[in-house]
Amino acid sequence: MSNKEIKDRLSDGEGAPGERTDMEEHIDTVMDRLTDPPDDDEGLDDLGEYDDSREEYEDTEPDEENPDDGEEFTEDDEESIEDTEPYDEAEEVYEERPHPARHKSARPGPVVYVPVDDMDEQPVQKKKGSKKKHKGGRIFGLLLLMVLVVGGCAYAGASYYFSDRFFEGTWINGVNCSRMTAYEVENLFKQKFQNYSIEVSSRGLDPQTIAGDQIDYQYLSTGEVLNLLKQQKSYEWIKGMYEQKSYTVSENTGYNKTRLQEQLKSLNCAQAENQTAPENAYVAFKDGQFVIVPETEGSKLNIKQAYQVLDAAVAAGQTSVNFADTPEAYVSADVTQNDQALQSALEACNNYTRASITYTFGDRTETLDGNTIKDWLQFDEKGQLVWDDNSFQQHVADYVAQLAATYDTVGTEREFQTTSGRTVYVSSSVYGWKIDQSAETAQLSKEIQSGTQTTREPVFSQTANAYGVNDLGNTYIEVDLSEQHMYYYQNGADIFESDFVSGNMSYADRQTHAGIFTLYYKKSPDVLRGTMKADGTYEYESKVEYWMPFDGGIGFHDASWRDEFGGDIYLTDGSHGCINMPPENAGVLYDLIQYDVPIVCFY
C-alpha cells in the first residue's frame, strides 16, 4: 500500500475514532521527535535504527467503534483493495516499539499517519556517518558478491570452453593452434599435405616434379594431437594468457610405394639415352711425372639406390631431393682416385720416372729418365700398374744393348793415320770399349726401381784409351808390318822405335795378324815353344830373355839368333808370327810397355 492510499484511508475515517492503537502511538512519537527534536543525539538513539525493509501493521484486538478491525477480509474488501495499487509488504513494515519517555493516555488525541516515504524525506538528524557508512558497506559487499558470482561464472564458462580446445599460446609443429580443437588441428595438418610435391634433381638434367596425388600422398593421424589435448587441464586455461607452449608431434604420412617406383622410372634421369657410364681413375704420365687422373662420375642411375633415396625423402616430407648429393644413387667407378692399389701404383711409377741415369762417354752423354721409362710400364684397363718383371727387364736390357751398339768400339773398324803418312783402317775384337751388358742391365734395373738420380759410366767389360771413333788416344804402339818398323808414342811423343821381323808371309798360318791389341803380360826370361808333336816334343823351343805376348801366342820378344832386322826378311824368312826384335831393343820395350797401351798392327 502506497503512502497516498494510507492517507486516503485516514481521511475516510479508517482507524478512528476508536481507541488509539500502539501503532498510532508509535507514529505520534516519531512525529513529535521530528517536529521537536531533542537537544542532543541521545533522543535519536532511543528511536533505534529504522529498518525500511520491515514495516508491518499489527492490529490484534478489534476496536469497539470499528468492529471490522481484526476481522477477516470479505470478498468485497478484496475487490476494494484490488482497485488500489498493489501493496508491497517488503517496503512497508511497521514494528510497534514502545517509547520510554511517553505514557499512553486514556484517551489519545487524533492520530495522523505519516507515510514512511514522507518520513524519509524529512531532515532527520542522525549520528554522523553511521547509517551512510553502514549502507555503503552493504552496497560494496553486494557489488563484491556480484563480481565474484559473475567472475566465477565466467571462469567456469571459459574452463568449459577449453575442455576440448587448446589454450591460448599453444603451438604445435610451428603452427598456432590457439582455441582450436584436435579435429581442427588435424584438418590443418591435412590441408598442409594436400598440395605436397617433391622436386627431383639429377646430374646434367633439369629437375622434375612428382606430385603428391601421383603417389597417393596423404596425412595420417597418429593420435598425438588428441593426446596432447587430453593432457591439458581445462581449469588452467588462464595460463595460456601469459605462457606460450610449443609441442612437436610426428606428422605421419602415407603414400603408395609402388606408384613411387613407377614415377621414378618415368623420370628423364632414369632413361638409358640420358645416362653415361663412369670411367675409372688411372695413372697417366703428365709434365714429366705420373699422376692419377680422377674417375668420372657419369650419370648412370642406380635405380635401387636412387629409389631408397627418393623414398626416404618422401617419408621425411622433403619437398626436394638431389641425387647428385648422394653418390650411391649412381653407378660408381670401380677404381677411384683414392684407391689404395692405385696410390701404390702411382708411387711405384713415380719412383721409376724419378730415376735419372746420365751416362758419360768422354764428352758425350746419354740420359735415361721418366720420359723413356714410362713406356716400359704396363697398365690394365683400370689404369693400375701391372708389374711384369720379365717385360720390364727386357726393356732395360734392350736399352743397355742400344748403348753398347752406339758406344762399343770393340770389333769396329777405325781410321788410323800412320807415322809414314798413310791412312789405314784397322779393327779389333780385343781392344776398345765394351759394355758389360749383363752387369749394366742389373745395375740399371735397381737404380730405376729405387728412383736413383746419378751420372756415371756404364759397366764396361773392356775399356780403351780414349772415347770416340779413334779410341787409341795419344799413347799407343804402332807396328807397321809393311815397313817392318815400330813406334812407341806416349802422350803423342815418340819415345821408342825399332826394326823387327814379323811372321813369315810364305806361310798363311805364320803371318802376323793386323789389328789392335793390348799386352797380356810380360815375362823375363821365358822359353817359347811351338806346337807339341805326337812324340811329345815341340815343333820348336826358343829361350828368350824378354817375352811380351798380345795376340794369343804372338808377342814381342828378343831374337838373339838373328843378325838382321827390318826390310823384307819377313816375306820369306819371317817368324812363326811373333815380332822378333834386337835383344837390346826388346829390353827397352820390356821396361816401357804398359798393359793398357793399344798395339796397332797393320800392313
PDB file of N, CA, C and O in Angstrom, residues 552-595:
ATOM      1  N   GLY A 552     147.171 -63.860 -78.570  1.00  0.00           N
ATOM      2  CA  GLY A 552     147.304 -65.300 -78.396  1.00  0.00           C
ATOM      3  C   GLY A 552     148.754 -65.692 -78.080  1.00  0.00           C
ATOM      4  O   GLY A 552     149.311 -65.218 -77.090  1.00  0.00           O
ATOM      5  N   GLY A 553     149.403 -66.502 -78.999  1.00  0.00           N
ATOM      6  CA  GLY A 553     150.798 -66.894 -78.811  1.00  0.00           C
ATOM      7  C   GLY A 553     151.761 -65.964 -79.490  1.00  0.00           C
ATOM      8  O   GLY A 553     152.955 -66.254 -79.609  1.00  0.00           O
ATOM      9  N   ILE A 554     151.262 -64.811 -79.953  1.00  0.00           N
ATOM     10  CA  ILE A 554     152.100 -63.840 -80.650  1.00  0.00           C
ATOM     11  C   ILE A 554     152.418 -62.710 -79.705  1.00  0.00           C
ATOM     12  O   ILE A 554     151.551 -62.220 -78.993  1.00  0.00           O
ATOM     13  N   GLY A 555     153.704 -62.305 -79.733  1.00  0.00           N
ATOM     14  CA  GLY A 555     154.116 -61.235 -78.862  1.00  0.00           C
ATOM     15  C   GLY A 555     155.462 -60.660 -79.263  1.00  0.00           C
ATOM     16  O   GLY A 555     156.071 -61.099 -80.231  1.00  0.00           O
ATOM     17  N   PHE A 556     155.886 -59.672 -78.480  1.00  0.00           N
ATOM     18  CA  PHE A 556     157.231 -59.110 -78.678  1.00  0.00           C
ATOM     19  C   PHE A 556     158.224 -59.971 -77.880  1.00  0.00           C
ATOM     20  O   PHE A 556     157.939 -60.328 -76.727  1.00  0.00           O
ATOM     21  N   HIS A 557     159.404 -60.185 -78.532  1.00  0.00           N
ATOM     22  CA  HIS A 557     160.488 -60.849 -77.775  1.00  0.00           C
ATOM     23  C   HIS A 557     161.826 -60.595 -78.508  1.00  0.00           C
ATOM     24  O   HIS A 557     161.848 -60.214 -79.677  1.00  0.00           O
ATOM     25  N   ASP A 558     162.837 -60.828 -77.752  1.00  0.00           N
ATOM     26  CA  ASP A 558     164.180 -60.666 -78.339  1.00  0.00           C
ATOM     27  C   ASP A 558     164.515 -61.910 -79.193  1.00  0.00           C
ATOM     28  O   ASP A 558     164.045 -63.006 -78.882  1.00  0.00           O
ATOM     29  N   ALA A 559     165.292 -61.715 -80.263  1.00  0.00           N
ATOM     30  CA  ALA A 559     165.712 -62.829 -81.145  1.00  0.00           C
ATOM     31  C   ALA A 559     167.229 -62.770 -81.319  1.00  0.00           C
ATOM     32  O   ALA A 559     167.751 -62.171 -82.247  1.00  0.00           O
ATOM     33  N   SER A 560     167.884 -63.361 -80.401  1.00  0.00           N
ATOM     34  CA  SER A 560     169.354 -63.323 -80.399  1.00  0.00           C
ATOM     35  C   SER A 560     169.934 -64.128 -81.551  1.00  0.00           C
ATOM     36  O   SER A 560     171.095 -63.958 -81.912  1.00  0.00           O
ATOM     37  N   TRP A 561     169.199 -65.023 -82.121  1.00  0.00           N
ATOM     38  CA  TRP A 561     169.681 -65.855 -83.236  1.00  0.00           C
ATOM     39  C   TRP A 561     169.655 -65.127 -84.574  1.00  0.00           C
ATOM     40  O   TRP A 561     170.115 -65.654 -85.563  1.00  0.00           O
ATOM     41  N   ARG A 562     169.052 -63.884 -84.632  1.00  0.00           N
ATOM     42  CA  ARG A 562     169.035 -63.130 -85.877  1.00  0.00           C
ATOM     43  C   ARG A 562     170.134 -62.047 -85.829  1.00  0.00           C
ATOM     44  O   ARG A 562     170.349 -61.440 -84.793  1.00  0.00           O
ATOM     45  N   ASP A 563     170.684 -61.839 -87.040  1.00  0.00           N
ATOM     46  CA  ASP A 563     171.688 -60.789 -87.157  1.00  0.00           C
ATOM     47  C   ASP A 563     171.102 -59.508 -87.740  1.00  0.00           C
ATOM     48  O   ASP A 563     171.661 -58.420 -87.531  1.00  0.00           O
ATOM     49  N   GLU A 564     169.996 -59.655 -88.520  1.00  0.00           N
ATOM     50  CA  GLU A 564     169.427 -58.507 -89.200  1.00  0.00           C
ATOM     51  C   GLU A 564     167.921 -58.438 -88.878  1.00  0.00           C
ATOM     52  O   GLU A 564     167.237 -59.463 -88.713  1.00  0.00           O
ATOM     53  N   PHE A 565     167.434 -57.149 -88.927  1.00  0.00           N
ATOM     54  CA  PHE A 565     166.012 -56.918 -88.675  1.00  0.00           C
ATOM     55  C   PHE A 565     165.515 -55.862 -89.663  1.00  0.00           C
ATOM     56  O   PHE A 565     166.271 -55.002 -90.104  1.00  0.00           O
ATOM     57  N   GLY A 566     164.278 -55.883 -89.962  1.00  0.00           N
ATOM     58  CA  GLY A 566     163.679 -54.920 -90.878  1.00  0.00           C
ATOM     59  C   GLY A 566     163.760 -55.384 -92.310  1.00  0.00           C
ATOM     60  O   GLY A 566     164.068 -56.540 -92.622  1.00  0.00           O
ATOM     61  N   GLY A 567     163.424 -54.451 -93.211  1.00  0.00           N
ATOM     62  CA  GLY A 567     163.500 -54.784 -94.630  1.00  0.00           C
ATOM     63  C   GLY A 567     162.387 -55.737 -95.023  1.00  0.00           C
ATOM     64  O   GLY A 567     161.267 -55.686 -94.509  1.00  0.00           O
ATOM     65  N   ASP A 568     162.729 -56.676 -95.936  1.00  0.00           N
ATOM     66  CA  ASP A 568     161.735 -57.640 -96.429  1.00  0.00           C
ATOM     67  C   ASP A 568     162.037 -59.068 -95.993  1.00  0.00           C
ATOM     68  O   ASP A 568     161.641 -60.042 -96.624  1.00  0.00           O
ATOM     69  N   ILE A 569     162.791 -59.199 -94.907  1.00  0.00           N
ATOM     70  CA  ILE A 569     163.137 -60.535 -94.395  1.00  0.00           C
ATOM     71  C   ILE A 569     161.868 -61.347 -94.130  1.00  0.00           C
ATOM     72  O   ILE A 569     161.800 -62.556 -94.343  1.00  0.00           O
ATOM     73  N   TYR A 570     160.795 -60.665 -93.610  1.00  0.00           N
ATOM     74  CA  TYR A 570     159.562 -61.361 -93.169  1.00  0.00           C
ATOM     75  C   TYR A 570     158.847 -62.068 -94.312  1.00  0.00           C
ATOM     76  O   TYR A 570     158.038 -62.952 -94.110  1.00  0.00           O
ATOM     77  N   LEU A 571     159.145 -61.637 -95.575  1.00  0.00           N
ATOM     78  CA  LEU A 571     158.433 -62.210 -96.698  1.00  0.00           C
ATOM     79  C   LEU A 571     158.751 -63.711 -96.863  1.00  0.00           C
ATOM     80  O   LEU A 571     157.875 -64.507 -97.185  1.00  0.00           O
ATOM     81  N   THR A 572     160.011 -64.086 -96.640  1.00  0.00           N
ATOM     82  CA  THR A 572     160.399 -65.477 -96.850  1.00  0.00           C
ATOM     83  C   THR A 572     161.038 -66.125 -95.627  1.00  0.00           C
ATOM     84  O   THR A 572     161.026 -67.347 -95.464  1.00  0.00           O
ATOM     85  N   ASP A 573     161.552 -65.261 -94.743  1.00  0.00           N
ATOM     86  CA  ASP A 573     162.278 -65.835 -93.580  1.00  0.00           C
ATOM     87  C   ASP A 573     161.754 -65.190 -92.285  1.00  0.00           C
ATOM     88  O   ASP A 573     162.509 -64.844 -91.390  1.00  0.00           O
ATOM     89  N   GLY A 574     160.527 -65.032 -92.279  1.00  0.00           N
ATOM     90  CA  GLY A 574     159.954 -64.428 -91.104  1.00  0.00           C
ATOM     91  C   GLY A 574     159.776 -65.431 -89.972  1.00  0.00           C
ATOM     92  O   GLY A 574     160.111 -66.612 -90.062  1.00  0.00           O
ATOM     93  N   SER A 575     159.195 -64.951 -88.887  1.00  0.00           N
ATOM     94  CA  SER A 575     158.975 -65.766 -87.676  1.00  0.00           C
ATOM     95  C   SER A 575     157.718 -66.609 -87.817  1.00  0.00           C
ATOM     96  O   SER A 575     157.010 -66.568 -88.832  1.00  0.00           O
ATOM     97  N   HIS A 576     157.397 -67.294 -86.745  1.00  0.00           N
ATOM     98  CA  HIS A 576     156.144 -68.063 -86.695  1.00  0.00           C
ATOM     99  C   HIS A 576     154.944 -67.143 -86.429  1.00  0.00           C
ATOM    100  O   HIS A 576     153.833 -67.614 -86.262  1.00  0.00           O
ATOM    101  N   GLY A 577     155.164 -65.840 -86.359  1.00  0.00           N
ATOM    102  CA  GLY A 577     154.094 -64.857 -86.153  1.00  0.00           C
ATOM    103  C   GLY A 577     154.474 -63.780 -85.168  1.00  0.00           C
ATOM    104  O   GLY A 577     153.814 -62.735 -85.105  1.00  0.00           O
ATOM    105  N   CYS A 578     155.518 -64.057 -84.351  1.00  0.00           N
ATOM    106  CA  CYS A 578     155.918 -63.059 -83.354  1.00  0.00           C
ATOM    107  C   CYS A 578     156.704 -61.932 -83.982  1.00  0.00           C
ATOM    108  O   CYS A 578     157.143 -62.014 -85.111  1.00  0.00           O
ATOM    109  N   ILE A 579     156.844 -60.882 -83.178  1.00  0.00           N
ATOM    110  CA  ILE A 579     157.658 -59.737 -83.586  1.00  0.00           C
ATOM    111  C   ILE A 579     159.041 -59.943 -82.959  1.00  0.00           C
ATOM    112  O   ILE A 579     159.226 -59.787 -81.756  1.00  0.00           O
ATOM    113  N   ASN A 580     159.992 -60.330 -83.866  1.00  0.00           N
ATOM    114  CA  ASN A 580     161.371 -60.536 -83.392  1.00  0.00           C
ATOM    115  C   ASN A 580     162.094 -59.192 -83.340  1.00  0.00           C
ATOM    116  O   ASN A 580     162.065 -58.423 -84.303  1.00  0.00           O
ATOM    117  N   MET A 581     162.733 -58.920 -82.207  1.00  0.00           N
ATOM    118  CA  MET A 581     163.409 -57.645 -82.011  1.00  0.00           C
ATOM    119  C   MET A 581     164.866 -57.876 -81.610  1.00  0.00           C
ATOM    120  O   MET A 581     165.198 -58.931 -81.043  1.00  0.00           O
ATOM    121  N   PRO A 582     165.623 -56.866 -81.898  1.00  0.00           N
ATOM    122  CA  PRO A 582     167.007 -56.965 -81.398  1.00  0.00           C
ATOM    123  C   PRO A 582     166.972 -57.082 -79.884  1.00  0.00           C
ATOM    124  O   PRO A 582     166.120 -56.447 -79.226  1.00  0.00           O
ATOM    125  N   PRO A 583     167.879 -57.861 -79.276  1.00  0.00           N
ATOM    126  CA  PRO A 583     167.817 -58.074 -77.823  1.00  0.00           C
ATOM    127  C   PRO A 583     167.851 -56.791 -77.026  1.00  0.00           C
ATOM    128  O   PRO A 583     167.099 -56.636 -76.037  1.00  0.00           O
ATOM    129  N   GLU A 584     168.672 -55.844 -77.419  1.00  0.00           N
ATOM    130  CA  GLU A 584     168.780 -54.609 -76.624  1.00  0.00           C
ATOM    131  C   GLU A 584     167.497 -53.781 -76.703  1.00  0.00           C
ATOM    132  O   GLU A 584     167.065 -53.170 -75.741  1.00  0.00           O
ATOM    133  N   ASN A 585     166.880 -53.764 -77.912  1.00  0.00           N
ATOM    134  CA  ASN A 585     165.612 -53.017 -78.058  1.00  0.00           C
ATOM    135  C   ASN A 585     164.471 -53.705 -77.312  1.00  0.00           C
ATOM    136  O   ASN A 585     163.582 -53.052 -76.760  1.00  0.00           O
ATOM    137  N   ALA A 586     164.513 -55.021 -77.316  1.00  0.00           N
ATOM    138  CA  ALA A 586     163.484 -55.780 -76.608  1.00  0.00           C
ATOM    139  C   ALA A 586     163.537 -55.479 -75.136  1.00  0.00           C
ATOM    140  O   ALA A 586     162.495 -55.365 -74.447  1.00  0.00           O
ATOM    141  N   GLY A 587     164.716 -55.304 -74.600  1.00  0.00           N
ATOM    142  CA  GLY A 587     164.848 -54.980 -73.183  1.00  0.00           C
ATOM    143  C   GLY A 587     164.290 -53.613 -72.864  1.00  0.00           C
ATOM    144  O   GLY A 587     163.641 -53.399 -71.812  1.00  0.00           O
ATOM    145  N   VAL A 588     164.549 -52.639 -73.791  1.00  0.00           N
ATOM    146  CA  VAL A 588     164.000 -51.278 -73.567  1.00  0.00           C
ATOM    147  C   VAL A 588     162.472 -51.306 -73.591  1.00  0.00           C
ATOM    148  O   VAL A 588     161.794 -50.695 -72.748  1.00  0.00           O
ATOM    149  N   LEU A 589     161.921 -52.003 -74.600  1.00  0.00           N
ATOM    150  CA  LEU A 589     160.454 -52.084 -74.692  1.00  0.00           C
ATOM    151  C   LEU A 589     159.866 -52.773 -73.474  1.00  0.00           C
ATOM    152  O   LEU A 589     158.787 -52.378 -72.980  1.00  0.00           O
ATOM    153  N   TYR A 590     160.551 -53.809 -72.996  1.00  0.00           N
ATOM    154  CA  TYR A 590     160.065 -54.547 -71.813  1.00  0.00           C
ATOM    155  C   TYR A 590     159.867 -53.597 -70.644  1.00  0.00           C
ATOM    156  O   TYR A 590     158.903 -53.734 -69.880  1.00  0.00           O
ATOM    157  N   ASP A 591     160.771 -52.652 -70.516  1.00  0.00           N
ATOM    158  CA  ASP A 591     160.674 -51.695 -69.415  1.00  0.00           C
ATOM    159  C   ASP A 591     159.609 -50.619 -69.659  1.00  0.00           C
ATOM    160  O   ASP A 591     159.009 -50.109 -68.695  1.00  0.00           O
ATOM    161  N   LEU A 592     159.311 -50.293 -70.912  1.00  0.00           N
ATOM    162  CA  LEU A 592     158.372 -49.208 -71.238  1.00  0.00           C
ATOM    163  C   LEU A 592     156.910 -49.653 -71.338  1.00  0.00           C
ATOM    164  O   LEU A 592     155.990 -48.895 -70.986  1.00  0.00           O
ATOM    165  N   ILE A 593     156.668 -50.821 -71.866  1.00  0.00           N
ATOM    166  CA  ILE A 593     155.315 -51.227 -72.244  1.00  0.00           C
ATOM    167  C   ILE A 593     154.396 -51.324 -71.022  1.00  0.00           C
ATOM    168  O   ILE A 593     154.789 -51.753 -69.930  1.00  0.00           O
ATOM    169  N   GLN A 594     153.115 -50.892 -71.211  1.00  0.00           N
ATOM    170  CA  GLN A 594     152.074 -50.972 -70.175  1.00  0.00           C
ATOM    171  C   GLN A 594     150.940 -51.856 -70.695  1.00  0.00           C
ATOM    172  O   GLN A 594     150.725 -52.021 -71.887  1.00  0.00           O
ATOM    173  N   TYR A 595     150.166 -52.328 -69.740  1.00  0.00           N
ATOM    174  CA  TYR A 595     149.137 -53.294 -70.129  1.00  0.00           C
ATOM    175  C   TYR A 595     148.003 -52.679 -70.957  1.00  0.00           C
ATOM    176  O   TYR A 595     147.400 -53.342 -71.789  1.00  0.00           O
TER     177      TYR A 595
END
